[in-house]
Coordinates of C-alpha atoms and ligand atoms in Angstrom, one line a residue:
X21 CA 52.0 -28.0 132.1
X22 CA 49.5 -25.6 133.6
X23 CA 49.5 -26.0 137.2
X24 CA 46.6 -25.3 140.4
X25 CA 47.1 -23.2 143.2
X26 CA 47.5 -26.2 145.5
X27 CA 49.9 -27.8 142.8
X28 CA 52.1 -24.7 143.6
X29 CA 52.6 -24.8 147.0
X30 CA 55.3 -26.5 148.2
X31 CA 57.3 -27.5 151.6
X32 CA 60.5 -26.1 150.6
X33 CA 60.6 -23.2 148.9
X34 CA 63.8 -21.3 147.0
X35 CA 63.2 -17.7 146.4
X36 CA 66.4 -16.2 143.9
X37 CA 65.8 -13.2 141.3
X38 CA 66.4 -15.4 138.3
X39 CA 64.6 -18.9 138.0
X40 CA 67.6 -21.9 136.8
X41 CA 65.8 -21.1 133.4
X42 CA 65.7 -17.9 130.9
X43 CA 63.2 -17.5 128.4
X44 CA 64.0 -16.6 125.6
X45 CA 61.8 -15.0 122.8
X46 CA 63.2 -15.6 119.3
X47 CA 62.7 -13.4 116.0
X48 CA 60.3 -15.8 114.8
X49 CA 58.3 -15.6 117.7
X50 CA 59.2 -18.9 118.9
X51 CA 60.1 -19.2 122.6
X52 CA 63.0 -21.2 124.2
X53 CA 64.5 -21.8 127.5
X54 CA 68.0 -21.4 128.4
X55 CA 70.0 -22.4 131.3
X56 CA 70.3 -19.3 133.5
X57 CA 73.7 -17.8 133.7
X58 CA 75.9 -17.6 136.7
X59 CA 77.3 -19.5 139.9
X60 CA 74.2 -19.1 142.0
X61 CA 72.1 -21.6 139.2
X62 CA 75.1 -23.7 139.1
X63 CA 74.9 -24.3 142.3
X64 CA 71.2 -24.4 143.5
X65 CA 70.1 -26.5 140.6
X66 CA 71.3 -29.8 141.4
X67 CA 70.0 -29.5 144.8
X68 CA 66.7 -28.4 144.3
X69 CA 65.7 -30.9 141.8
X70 CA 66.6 -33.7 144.1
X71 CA 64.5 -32.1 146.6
X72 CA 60.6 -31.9 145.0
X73 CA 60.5 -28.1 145.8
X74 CA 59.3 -24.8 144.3
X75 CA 61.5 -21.9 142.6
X76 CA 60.0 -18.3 142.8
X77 CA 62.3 -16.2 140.4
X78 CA 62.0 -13.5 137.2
X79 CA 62.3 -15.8 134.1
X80 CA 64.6 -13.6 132.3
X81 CA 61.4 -11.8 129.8
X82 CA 60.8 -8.5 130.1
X83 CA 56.9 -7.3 130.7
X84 CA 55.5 -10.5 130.1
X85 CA 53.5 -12.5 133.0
X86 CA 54.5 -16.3 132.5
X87 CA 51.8 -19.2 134.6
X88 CA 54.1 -21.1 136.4
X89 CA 55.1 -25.3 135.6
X90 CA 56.8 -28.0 136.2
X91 CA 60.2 -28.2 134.7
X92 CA 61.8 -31.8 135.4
X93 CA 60.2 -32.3 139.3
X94 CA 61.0 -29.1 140.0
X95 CA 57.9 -26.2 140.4
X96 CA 58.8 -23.1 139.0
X97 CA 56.8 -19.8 139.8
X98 CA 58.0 -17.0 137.4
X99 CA 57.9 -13.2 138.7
X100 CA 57.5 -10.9 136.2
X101 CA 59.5 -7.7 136.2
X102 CA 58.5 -4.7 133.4
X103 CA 61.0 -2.5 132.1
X104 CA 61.0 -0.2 134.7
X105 CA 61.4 -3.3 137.3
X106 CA 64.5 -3.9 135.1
X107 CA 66.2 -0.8 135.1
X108 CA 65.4 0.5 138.6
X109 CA 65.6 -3.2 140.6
X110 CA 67.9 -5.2 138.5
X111 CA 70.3 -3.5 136.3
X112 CA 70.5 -0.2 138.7
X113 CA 70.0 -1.0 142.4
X114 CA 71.4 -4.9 141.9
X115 CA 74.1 -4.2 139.1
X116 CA 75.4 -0.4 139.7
X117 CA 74.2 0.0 144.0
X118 CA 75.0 -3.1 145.7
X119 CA 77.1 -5.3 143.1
X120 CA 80.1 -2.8 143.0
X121 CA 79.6 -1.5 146.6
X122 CA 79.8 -5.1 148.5
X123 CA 82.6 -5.9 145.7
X124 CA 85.2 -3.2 147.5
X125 CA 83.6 -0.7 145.4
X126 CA 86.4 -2.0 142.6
X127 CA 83.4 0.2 140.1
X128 CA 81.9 3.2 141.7
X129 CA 78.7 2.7 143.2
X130 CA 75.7 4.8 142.2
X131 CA 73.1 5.7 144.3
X132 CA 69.8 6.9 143.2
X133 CA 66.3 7.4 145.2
X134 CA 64.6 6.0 142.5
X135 CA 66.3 2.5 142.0
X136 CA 65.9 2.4 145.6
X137 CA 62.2 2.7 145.3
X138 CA 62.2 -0.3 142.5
X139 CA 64.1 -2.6 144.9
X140 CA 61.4 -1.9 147.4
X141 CA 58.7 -2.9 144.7
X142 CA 60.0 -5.7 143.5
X143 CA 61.5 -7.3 146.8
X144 CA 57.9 -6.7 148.2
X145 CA 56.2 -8.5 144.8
X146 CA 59.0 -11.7 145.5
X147 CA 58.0 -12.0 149.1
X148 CA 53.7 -12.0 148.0
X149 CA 54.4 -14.1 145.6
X150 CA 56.8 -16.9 148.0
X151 CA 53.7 -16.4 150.8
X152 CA 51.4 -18.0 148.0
X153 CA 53.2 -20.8 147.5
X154 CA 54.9 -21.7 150.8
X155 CA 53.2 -24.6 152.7
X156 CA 52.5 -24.1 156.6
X157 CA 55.7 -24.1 158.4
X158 CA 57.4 -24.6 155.8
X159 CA 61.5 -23.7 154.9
X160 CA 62.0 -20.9 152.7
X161 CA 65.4 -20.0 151.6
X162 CA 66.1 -16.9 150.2
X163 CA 69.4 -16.0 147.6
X164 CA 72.0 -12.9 147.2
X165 CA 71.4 -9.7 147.1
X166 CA 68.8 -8.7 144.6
X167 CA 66.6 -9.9 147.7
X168 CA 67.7 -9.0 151.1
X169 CA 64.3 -7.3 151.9
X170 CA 62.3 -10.3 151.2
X171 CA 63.6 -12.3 154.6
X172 CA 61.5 -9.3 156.5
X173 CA 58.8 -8.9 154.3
X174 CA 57.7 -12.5 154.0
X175 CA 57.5 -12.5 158.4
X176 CA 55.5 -10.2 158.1
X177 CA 52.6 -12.3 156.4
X178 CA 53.9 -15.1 157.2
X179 CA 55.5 -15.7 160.7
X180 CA 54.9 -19.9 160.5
X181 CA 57.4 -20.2 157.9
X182 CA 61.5 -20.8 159.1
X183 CA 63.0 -18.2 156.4
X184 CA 66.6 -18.5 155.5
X185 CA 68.7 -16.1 153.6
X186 CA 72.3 -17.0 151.6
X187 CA 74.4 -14.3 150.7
X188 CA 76.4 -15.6 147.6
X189 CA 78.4 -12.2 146.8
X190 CA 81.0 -11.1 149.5
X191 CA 79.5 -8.7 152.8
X192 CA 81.4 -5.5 152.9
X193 CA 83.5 -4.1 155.6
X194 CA 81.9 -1.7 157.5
X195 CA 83.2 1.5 156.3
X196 CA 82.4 0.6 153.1
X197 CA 78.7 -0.4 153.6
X198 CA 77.9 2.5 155.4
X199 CA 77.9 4.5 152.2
X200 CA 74.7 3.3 151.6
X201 CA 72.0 5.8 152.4
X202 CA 69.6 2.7 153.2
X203 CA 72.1 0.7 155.2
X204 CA 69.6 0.1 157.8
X205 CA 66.9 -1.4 155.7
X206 CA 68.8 -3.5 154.3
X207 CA 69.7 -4.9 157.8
X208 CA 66.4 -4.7 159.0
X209 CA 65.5 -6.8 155.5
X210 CA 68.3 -9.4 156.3
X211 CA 67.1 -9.9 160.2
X212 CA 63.8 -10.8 159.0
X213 CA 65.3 -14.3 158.2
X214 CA 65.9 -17.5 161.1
X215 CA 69.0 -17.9 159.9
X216 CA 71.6 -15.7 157.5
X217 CA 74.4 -17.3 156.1
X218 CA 77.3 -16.3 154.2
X219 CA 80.4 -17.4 152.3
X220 CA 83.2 -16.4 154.4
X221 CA 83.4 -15.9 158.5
X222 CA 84.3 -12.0 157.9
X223 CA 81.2 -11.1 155.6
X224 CA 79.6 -13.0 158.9
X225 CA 81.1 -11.1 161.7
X226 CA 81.1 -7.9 159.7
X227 CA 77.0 -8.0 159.3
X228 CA 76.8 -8.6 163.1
X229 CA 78.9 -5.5 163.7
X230 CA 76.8 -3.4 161.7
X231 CA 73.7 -4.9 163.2
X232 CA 74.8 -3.8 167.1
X233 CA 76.2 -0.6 165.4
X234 CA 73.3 0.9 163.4
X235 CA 70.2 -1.2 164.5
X236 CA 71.7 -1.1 168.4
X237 CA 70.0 -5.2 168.7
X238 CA 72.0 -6.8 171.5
X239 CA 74.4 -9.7 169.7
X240 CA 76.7 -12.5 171.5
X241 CA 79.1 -13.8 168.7
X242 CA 77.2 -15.3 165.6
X243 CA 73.5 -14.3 167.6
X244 CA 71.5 -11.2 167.2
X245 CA 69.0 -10.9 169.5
X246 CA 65.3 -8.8 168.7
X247 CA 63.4 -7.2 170.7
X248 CA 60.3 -9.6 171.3
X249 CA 62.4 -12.5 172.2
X250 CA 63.0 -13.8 168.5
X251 CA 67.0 -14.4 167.7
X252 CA 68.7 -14.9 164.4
X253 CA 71.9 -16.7 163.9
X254 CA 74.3 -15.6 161.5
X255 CA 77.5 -17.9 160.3
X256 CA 79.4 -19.0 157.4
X257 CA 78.5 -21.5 154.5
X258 CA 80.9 -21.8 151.8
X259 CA 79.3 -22.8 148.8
X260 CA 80.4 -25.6 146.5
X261 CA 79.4 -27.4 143.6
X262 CA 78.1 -30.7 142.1
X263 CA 82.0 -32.4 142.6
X264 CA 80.8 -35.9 141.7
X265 CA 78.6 -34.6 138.7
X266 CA 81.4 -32.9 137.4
X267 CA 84.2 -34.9 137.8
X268 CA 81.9 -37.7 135.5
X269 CA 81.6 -35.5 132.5
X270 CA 85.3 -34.7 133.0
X271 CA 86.0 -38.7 132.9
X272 CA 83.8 -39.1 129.5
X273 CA 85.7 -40.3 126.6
X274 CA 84.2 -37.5 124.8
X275 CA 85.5 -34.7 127.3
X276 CA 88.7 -36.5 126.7
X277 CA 88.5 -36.3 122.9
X278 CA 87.2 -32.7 123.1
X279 CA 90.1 -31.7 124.8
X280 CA 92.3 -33.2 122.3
X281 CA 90.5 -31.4 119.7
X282 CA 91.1 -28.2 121.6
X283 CA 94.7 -28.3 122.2
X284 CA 95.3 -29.5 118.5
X285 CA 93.1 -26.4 117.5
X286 CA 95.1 -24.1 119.7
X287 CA 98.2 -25.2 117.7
X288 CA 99.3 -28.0 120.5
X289 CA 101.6 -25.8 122.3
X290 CA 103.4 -26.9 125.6
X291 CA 101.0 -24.9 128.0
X292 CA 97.3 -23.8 127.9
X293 CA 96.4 -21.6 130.2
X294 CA 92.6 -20.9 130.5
X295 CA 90.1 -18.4 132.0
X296 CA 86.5 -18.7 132.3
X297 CA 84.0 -16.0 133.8
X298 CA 81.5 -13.9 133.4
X299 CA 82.0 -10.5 131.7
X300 CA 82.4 -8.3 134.8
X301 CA 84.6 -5.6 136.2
X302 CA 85.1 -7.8 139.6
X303 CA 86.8 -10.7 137.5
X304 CA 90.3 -9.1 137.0
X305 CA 90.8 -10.2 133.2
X306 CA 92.1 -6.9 132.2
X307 CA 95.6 -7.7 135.0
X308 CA 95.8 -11.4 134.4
X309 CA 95.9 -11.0 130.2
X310 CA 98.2 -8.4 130.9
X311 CA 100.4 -10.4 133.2
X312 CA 100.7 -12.8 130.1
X313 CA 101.5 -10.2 127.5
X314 CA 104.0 -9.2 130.1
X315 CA 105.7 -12.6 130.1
X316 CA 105.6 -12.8 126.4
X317 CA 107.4 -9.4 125.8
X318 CA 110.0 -10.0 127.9
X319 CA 110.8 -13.1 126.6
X320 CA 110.1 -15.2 129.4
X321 CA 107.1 -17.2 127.5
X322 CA 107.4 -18.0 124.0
X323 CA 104.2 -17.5 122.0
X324 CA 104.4 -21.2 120.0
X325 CA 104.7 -22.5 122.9
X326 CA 101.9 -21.0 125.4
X327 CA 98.2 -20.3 124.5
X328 CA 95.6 -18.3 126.6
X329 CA 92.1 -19.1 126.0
X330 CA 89.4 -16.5 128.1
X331 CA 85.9 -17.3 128.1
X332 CA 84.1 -14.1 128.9
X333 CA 80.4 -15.3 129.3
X334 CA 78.3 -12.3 128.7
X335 CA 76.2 -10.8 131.4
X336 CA 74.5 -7.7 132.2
X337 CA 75.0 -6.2 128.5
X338 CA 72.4 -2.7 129.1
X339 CA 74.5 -2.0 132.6
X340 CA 77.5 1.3 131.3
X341 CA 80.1 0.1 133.5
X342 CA 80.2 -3.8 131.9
X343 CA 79.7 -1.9 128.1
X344 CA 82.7 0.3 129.2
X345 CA 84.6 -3.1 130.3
X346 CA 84.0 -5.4 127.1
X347 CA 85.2 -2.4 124.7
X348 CA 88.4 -2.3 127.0
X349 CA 89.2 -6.0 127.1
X350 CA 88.3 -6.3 124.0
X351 CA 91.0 -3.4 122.7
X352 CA 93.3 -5.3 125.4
X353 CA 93.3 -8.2 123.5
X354 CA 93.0 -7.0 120.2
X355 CA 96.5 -5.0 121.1
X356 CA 98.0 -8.0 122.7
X357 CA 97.2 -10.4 119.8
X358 CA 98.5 -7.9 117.5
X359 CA 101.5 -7.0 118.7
X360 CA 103.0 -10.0 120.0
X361 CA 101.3 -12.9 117.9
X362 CA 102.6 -14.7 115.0
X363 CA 100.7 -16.5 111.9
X364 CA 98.4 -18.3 113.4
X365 CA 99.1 -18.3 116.7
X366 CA 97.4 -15.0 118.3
X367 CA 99.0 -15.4 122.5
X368 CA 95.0 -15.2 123.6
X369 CA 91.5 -17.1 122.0
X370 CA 89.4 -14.3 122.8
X371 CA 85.6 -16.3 123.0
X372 CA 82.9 -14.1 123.9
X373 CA 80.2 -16.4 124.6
X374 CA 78.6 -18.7 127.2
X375 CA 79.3 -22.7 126.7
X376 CA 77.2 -26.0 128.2
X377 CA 78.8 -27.8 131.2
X378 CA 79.8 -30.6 128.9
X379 CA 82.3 -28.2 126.9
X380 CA 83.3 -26.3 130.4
X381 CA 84.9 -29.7 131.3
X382 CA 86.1 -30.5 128.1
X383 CA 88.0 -27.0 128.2
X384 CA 89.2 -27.6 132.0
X385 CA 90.2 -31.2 131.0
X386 CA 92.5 -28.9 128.2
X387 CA 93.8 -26.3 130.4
X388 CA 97.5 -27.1 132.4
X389 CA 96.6 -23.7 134.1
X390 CA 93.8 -22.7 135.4
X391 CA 93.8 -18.7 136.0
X392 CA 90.9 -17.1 138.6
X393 CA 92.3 -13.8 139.8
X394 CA 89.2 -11.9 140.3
X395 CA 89.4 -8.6 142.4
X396 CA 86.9 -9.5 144.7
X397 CA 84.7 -12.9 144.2
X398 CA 82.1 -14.2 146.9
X399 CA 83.5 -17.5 146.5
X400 CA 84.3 -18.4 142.8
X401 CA 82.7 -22.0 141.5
X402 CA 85.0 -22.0 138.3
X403 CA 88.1 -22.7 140.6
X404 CA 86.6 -25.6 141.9
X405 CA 85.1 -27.3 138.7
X406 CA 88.5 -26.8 137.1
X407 CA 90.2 -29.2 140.2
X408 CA 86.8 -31.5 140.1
X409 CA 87.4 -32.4 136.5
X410 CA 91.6 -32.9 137.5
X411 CA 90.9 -36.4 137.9
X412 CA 94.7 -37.3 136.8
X413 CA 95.9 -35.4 139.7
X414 CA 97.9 -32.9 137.3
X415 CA 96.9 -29.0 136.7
X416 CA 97.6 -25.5 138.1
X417 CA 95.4 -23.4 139.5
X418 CA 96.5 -19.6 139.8
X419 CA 93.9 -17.8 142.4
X420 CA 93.5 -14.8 143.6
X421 CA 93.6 -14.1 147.9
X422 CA 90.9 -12.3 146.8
X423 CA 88.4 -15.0 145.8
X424 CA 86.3 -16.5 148.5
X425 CA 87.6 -20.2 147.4
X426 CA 91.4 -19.1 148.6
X427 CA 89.9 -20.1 152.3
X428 CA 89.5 -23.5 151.3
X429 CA 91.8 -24.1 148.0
X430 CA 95.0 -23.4 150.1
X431 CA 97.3 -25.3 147.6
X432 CA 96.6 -23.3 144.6
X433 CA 99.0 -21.0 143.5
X434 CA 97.8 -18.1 145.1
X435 CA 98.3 -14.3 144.1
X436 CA 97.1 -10.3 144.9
X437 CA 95.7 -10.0 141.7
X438 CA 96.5 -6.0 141.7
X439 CA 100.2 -6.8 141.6
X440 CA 101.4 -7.8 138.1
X441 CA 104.7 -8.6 138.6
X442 CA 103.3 -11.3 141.3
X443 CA 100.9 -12.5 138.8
X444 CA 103.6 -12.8 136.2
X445 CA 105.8 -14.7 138.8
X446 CA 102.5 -16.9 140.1
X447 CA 101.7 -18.0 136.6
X448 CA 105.5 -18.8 135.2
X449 CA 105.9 -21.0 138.3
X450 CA 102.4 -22.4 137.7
X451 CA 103.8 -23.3 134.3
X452 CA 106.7 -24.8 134.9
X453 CA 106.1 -27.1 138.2
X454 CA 107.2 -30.7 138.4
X455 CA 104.6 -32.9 138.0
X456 CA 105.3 -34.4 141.5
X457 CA 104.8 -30.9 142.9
X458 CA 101.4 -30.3 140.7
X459 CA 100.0 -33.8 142.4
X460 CA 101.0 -32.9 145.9
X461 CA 99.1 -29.4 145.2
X462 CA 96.1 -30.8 143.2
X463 CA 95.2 -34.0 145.6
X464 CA 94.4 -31.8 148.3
X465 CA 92.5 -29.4 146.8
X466 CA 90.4 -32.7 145.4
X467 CA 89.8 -34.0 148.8
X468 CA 88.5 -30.7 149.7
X469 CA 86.1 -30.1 147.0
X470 CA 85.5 -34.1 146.7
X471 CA 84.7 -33.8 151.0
X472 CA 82.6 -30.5 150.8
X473 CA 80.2 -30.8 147.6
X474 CA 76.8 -28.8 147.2
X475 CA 75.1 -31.3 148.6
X476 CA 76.5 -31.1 151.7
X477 CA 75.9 -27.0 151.9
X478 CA 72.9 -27.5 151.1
X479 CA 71.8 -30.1 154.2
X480 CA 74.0 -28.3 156.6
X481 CA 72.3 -24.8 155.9
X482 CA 69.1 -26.1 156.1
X483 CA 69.6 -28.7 158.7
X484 CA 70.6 -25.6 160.7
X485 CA 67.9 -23.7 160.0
X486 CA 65.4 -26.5 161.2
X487 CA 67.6 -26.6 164.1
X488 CA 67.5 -22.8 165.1
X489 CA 63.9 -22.6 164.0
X490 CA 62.1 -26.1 164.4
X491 CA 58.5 -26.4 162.8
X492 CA 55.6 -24.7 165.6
X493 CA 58.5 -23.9 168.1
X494 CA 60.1 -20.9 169.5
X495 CA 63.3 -20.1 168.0
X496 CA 66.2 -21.8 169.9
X497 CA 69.1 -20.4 171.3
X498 CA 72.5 -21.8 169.9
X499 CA 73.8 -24.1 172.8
X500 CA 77.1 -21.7 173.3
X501 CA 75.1 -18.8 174.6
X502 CA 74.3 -18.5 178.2
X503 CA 70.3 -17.4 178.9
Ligands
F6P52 O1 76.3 -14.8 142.4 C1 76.2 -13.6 141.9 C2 75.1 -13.5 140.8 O2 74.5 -12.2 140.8 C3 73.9 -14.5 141.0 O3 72.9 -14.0 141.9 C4 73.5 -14.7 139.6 O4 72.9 -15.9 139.5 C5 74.7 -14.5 138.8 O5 75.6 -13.8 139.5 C6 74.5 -14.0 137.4 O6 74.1 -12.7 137.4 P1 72.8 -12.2 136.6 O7 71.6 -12.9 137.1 O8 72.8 -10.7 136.9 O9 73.1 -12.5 135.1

């Protein structure tokens, strides 16, 4: 449906670089849409919907301008981005700049004046486009870090609105974020928002750090304070998911039945050990399959009795470093299934593809061991769907220190993903834990991600952004700083 200009405006307003839907242009000529890929979707979806708002994002298309509509209650308000938008904004400053810098530069990072010049351009063509559809004083709530100059440029038009921003990826350390030769835009960007929030309290404290270092703004623990008066408040928010939603497809007699099928496919062995992410350098596959190979050879797993299954959604196809990464898992496993499998039973079902949530808990309902060692993760959503859909209390999940969800998920088995004879002990004991012990561990990560859903992110971001920022007022102090 075709909508007005005052059908578009809305009181709360997301701004993220992809909308919760791709479209997708087939050979025929027929379009689709697709569920979006990745955690940020998962987890903004359910909440927006409930919540009669608008979505400005790219719709996935490339050089075509879409009219926005109304997909289930929800307004969406497409941004197109042309090829060059692509490969200067998205696929080189988002996916080969920032994405591999604020992951601990685990990729190198590459730096070039003309991506940089894209970013501008397109962060400057989101924050237009959110000023025409935000309603007076309303709440706009910016996502990750395709967008961190939006928060400044939308003040400038717009100084009514309470702006937001939520970074989902993890905030470097310093010395790591100073490599970038626009480090102080992006800051400037950031404090353009009410309110910034991130997953963990370092990324939190290390973005006020850099602020009094390289922008010299006076700050008093999780408080920056401009010039002018205005302050911006700057704290944690670790993300969660849709616990409640998930845990019901997980207690369908179909996900039950699914998951029988799965395990009888896989051969029924004693232990199936699963790994679901996106196809990305950060993610770690390449240690944890070997890890398992490991465990085979030395005869400390037997191959009819153990199967790995890894999901590696696909993502970011036209960026070198992930084409360089799926030709190197993809020998990995190739090598590992050839050498150490038998007739029929290959050690890991290799699925390169991206599934609906329905088989997701189907495949977590399957799994005994759950395996998320990424290198670096903002907070990992996977890990807590696979203990959402646990509802029998039984289940291992192997994490890595290094995920942000290792704050919260303290009874996983956790593990430094970079050491492989850790890994190799974390996952054997994983597998062979008493089912009293896998209860103790797997009831309190369920009261945890049970407790601290998305919904409740959600209303305790924005509650404290219409706290810090209330409609027609001067921004507020928080109550622990002295005037
Ligand atoms: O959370 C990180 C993130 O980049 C999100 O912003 C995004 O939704 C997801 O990963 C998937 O990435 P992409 O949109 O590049 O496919």
């Amino acid at each position: 449906m075709a909508l007005s200009a005052t059908d578009l405006t809305a009181g709360l307003v997301v701004v993220a670089n992809r909308l919760p839907v791709d479209r997708v242009v087939h050979h025929d000529g027929s379009v689709s849409w697709q569920r979006s890929p990745g955690g940020l979707v998962t987890a903004l979806e359910p909440v927006m919907r409930g919540n009669d708002g608008a979505w400005v994002g790219w719709h996935g298309g490339v050089g075509e301008t879409v009219e926005p509509f109304v997909d289930e209650g929800l307004t969406l308000v497409p941004v197109p981005l042309s090829t060059e938008d692509v490969e200067g904004y998205y696929e080189g400053f988002s996916n080969a700049t920032l994405w591999p810098l604020y992951h601990d530069v685990v990729a190198p990072p590459q730096f070039h004046r003309e991506w940089w010049n894209s970013y501008v351009r397109v962060n400057q063509r989101f924050a237009n486009r959110t000023a025409e559809v935000a309603e007076q004083d309303g709440v706009v709530w910016v996502q990750d870090y395709q967008l961190q100059l939006v928060p400044a440029m939308l003040r400038l038009h717009r100084p009514d609105l309470r702006i937001g921003f939520f970074l989902h990826i993890p905030f470097p350390p310093t010395e790591l974020f100073q490599q970038l030769p626009w480090r102080r835009q992006i800051l400037e960007g950031l404090l353009g928002a009410d309110l910034v929030g991130f997953q963990l309290p370092g990324g939190a404290a290390n973005f006020v750090r850099l602020v009094r270092a390289r922008v010299g703004h006076k700050t008093h623990r999780d408080t920056v304070f401009l010039p002018g008066g205005r302050v911006v408040t700057v704290a944690p928010y670790p993300i969660s998911i849709d616990s409640q939603g998930f845990e019901q497809l997980a207690r369908r007699p179909e996900a039950e039945q699914r998951a029988q099928e799965i395990r009888a496919d896989l051969g029924n062995p004693r232990t199936v050990l699963l790994g679901i992410d996106r196809l990305d350098y950060t993610k770690g596959m390449p240690q944890r399959l070997r890890a398992f190979g490991e465990l085979i050879s030395d005869g400390k797993i037997d191959v009819n009795e153990a199967a790995f299954v890894q999901v590696a959604t696909p993502s970011r196809e036209r960026v070198g470093q992930y084409q360089v990464l799926r030709d190197d898992i993809e020998r990995l496993v190739g090598r590992l299934n050839g050498s150490l499998g038998r007739i029929g039973r290959p050690p890991i079902t290799y699925l390169h593809s991206s599934y609906p949530r329905e088989e997701m808990a189907a495949l977590y309902r399957a799994a005994d061991v759950m395996v998320v060692t990424p290198l670096r993760d903002g907070m990992n959503l996977v890990a807590k769907e696979y203990v959402a859909c646990r509802f029998t209390e039984d289940g291992a999940l192997v994490l890595s220190e290094f995920a942000g969800a290792a704050d919260e998920l303290r009874q996983a088995y956790q593990v430094n993903p970079y050491d492989i004879n850790g890994l190799k002990a974390a996952l054997l004991e994983a597998m062979n834990a008493s089912p009293r012990e896998l209860g103790r561990r797997m009831r309190a990560m369920r009261r945890q991600v049970a407790d601290n859903d998305i919904g409740r992110w959600a209303s305790t971001f924005l509650a404290e952004l219409r706290r810090v920022r209330p409609p027609h007022g001067k921004p507020t102090r928080p109550s622990s700083v002295a005037s």
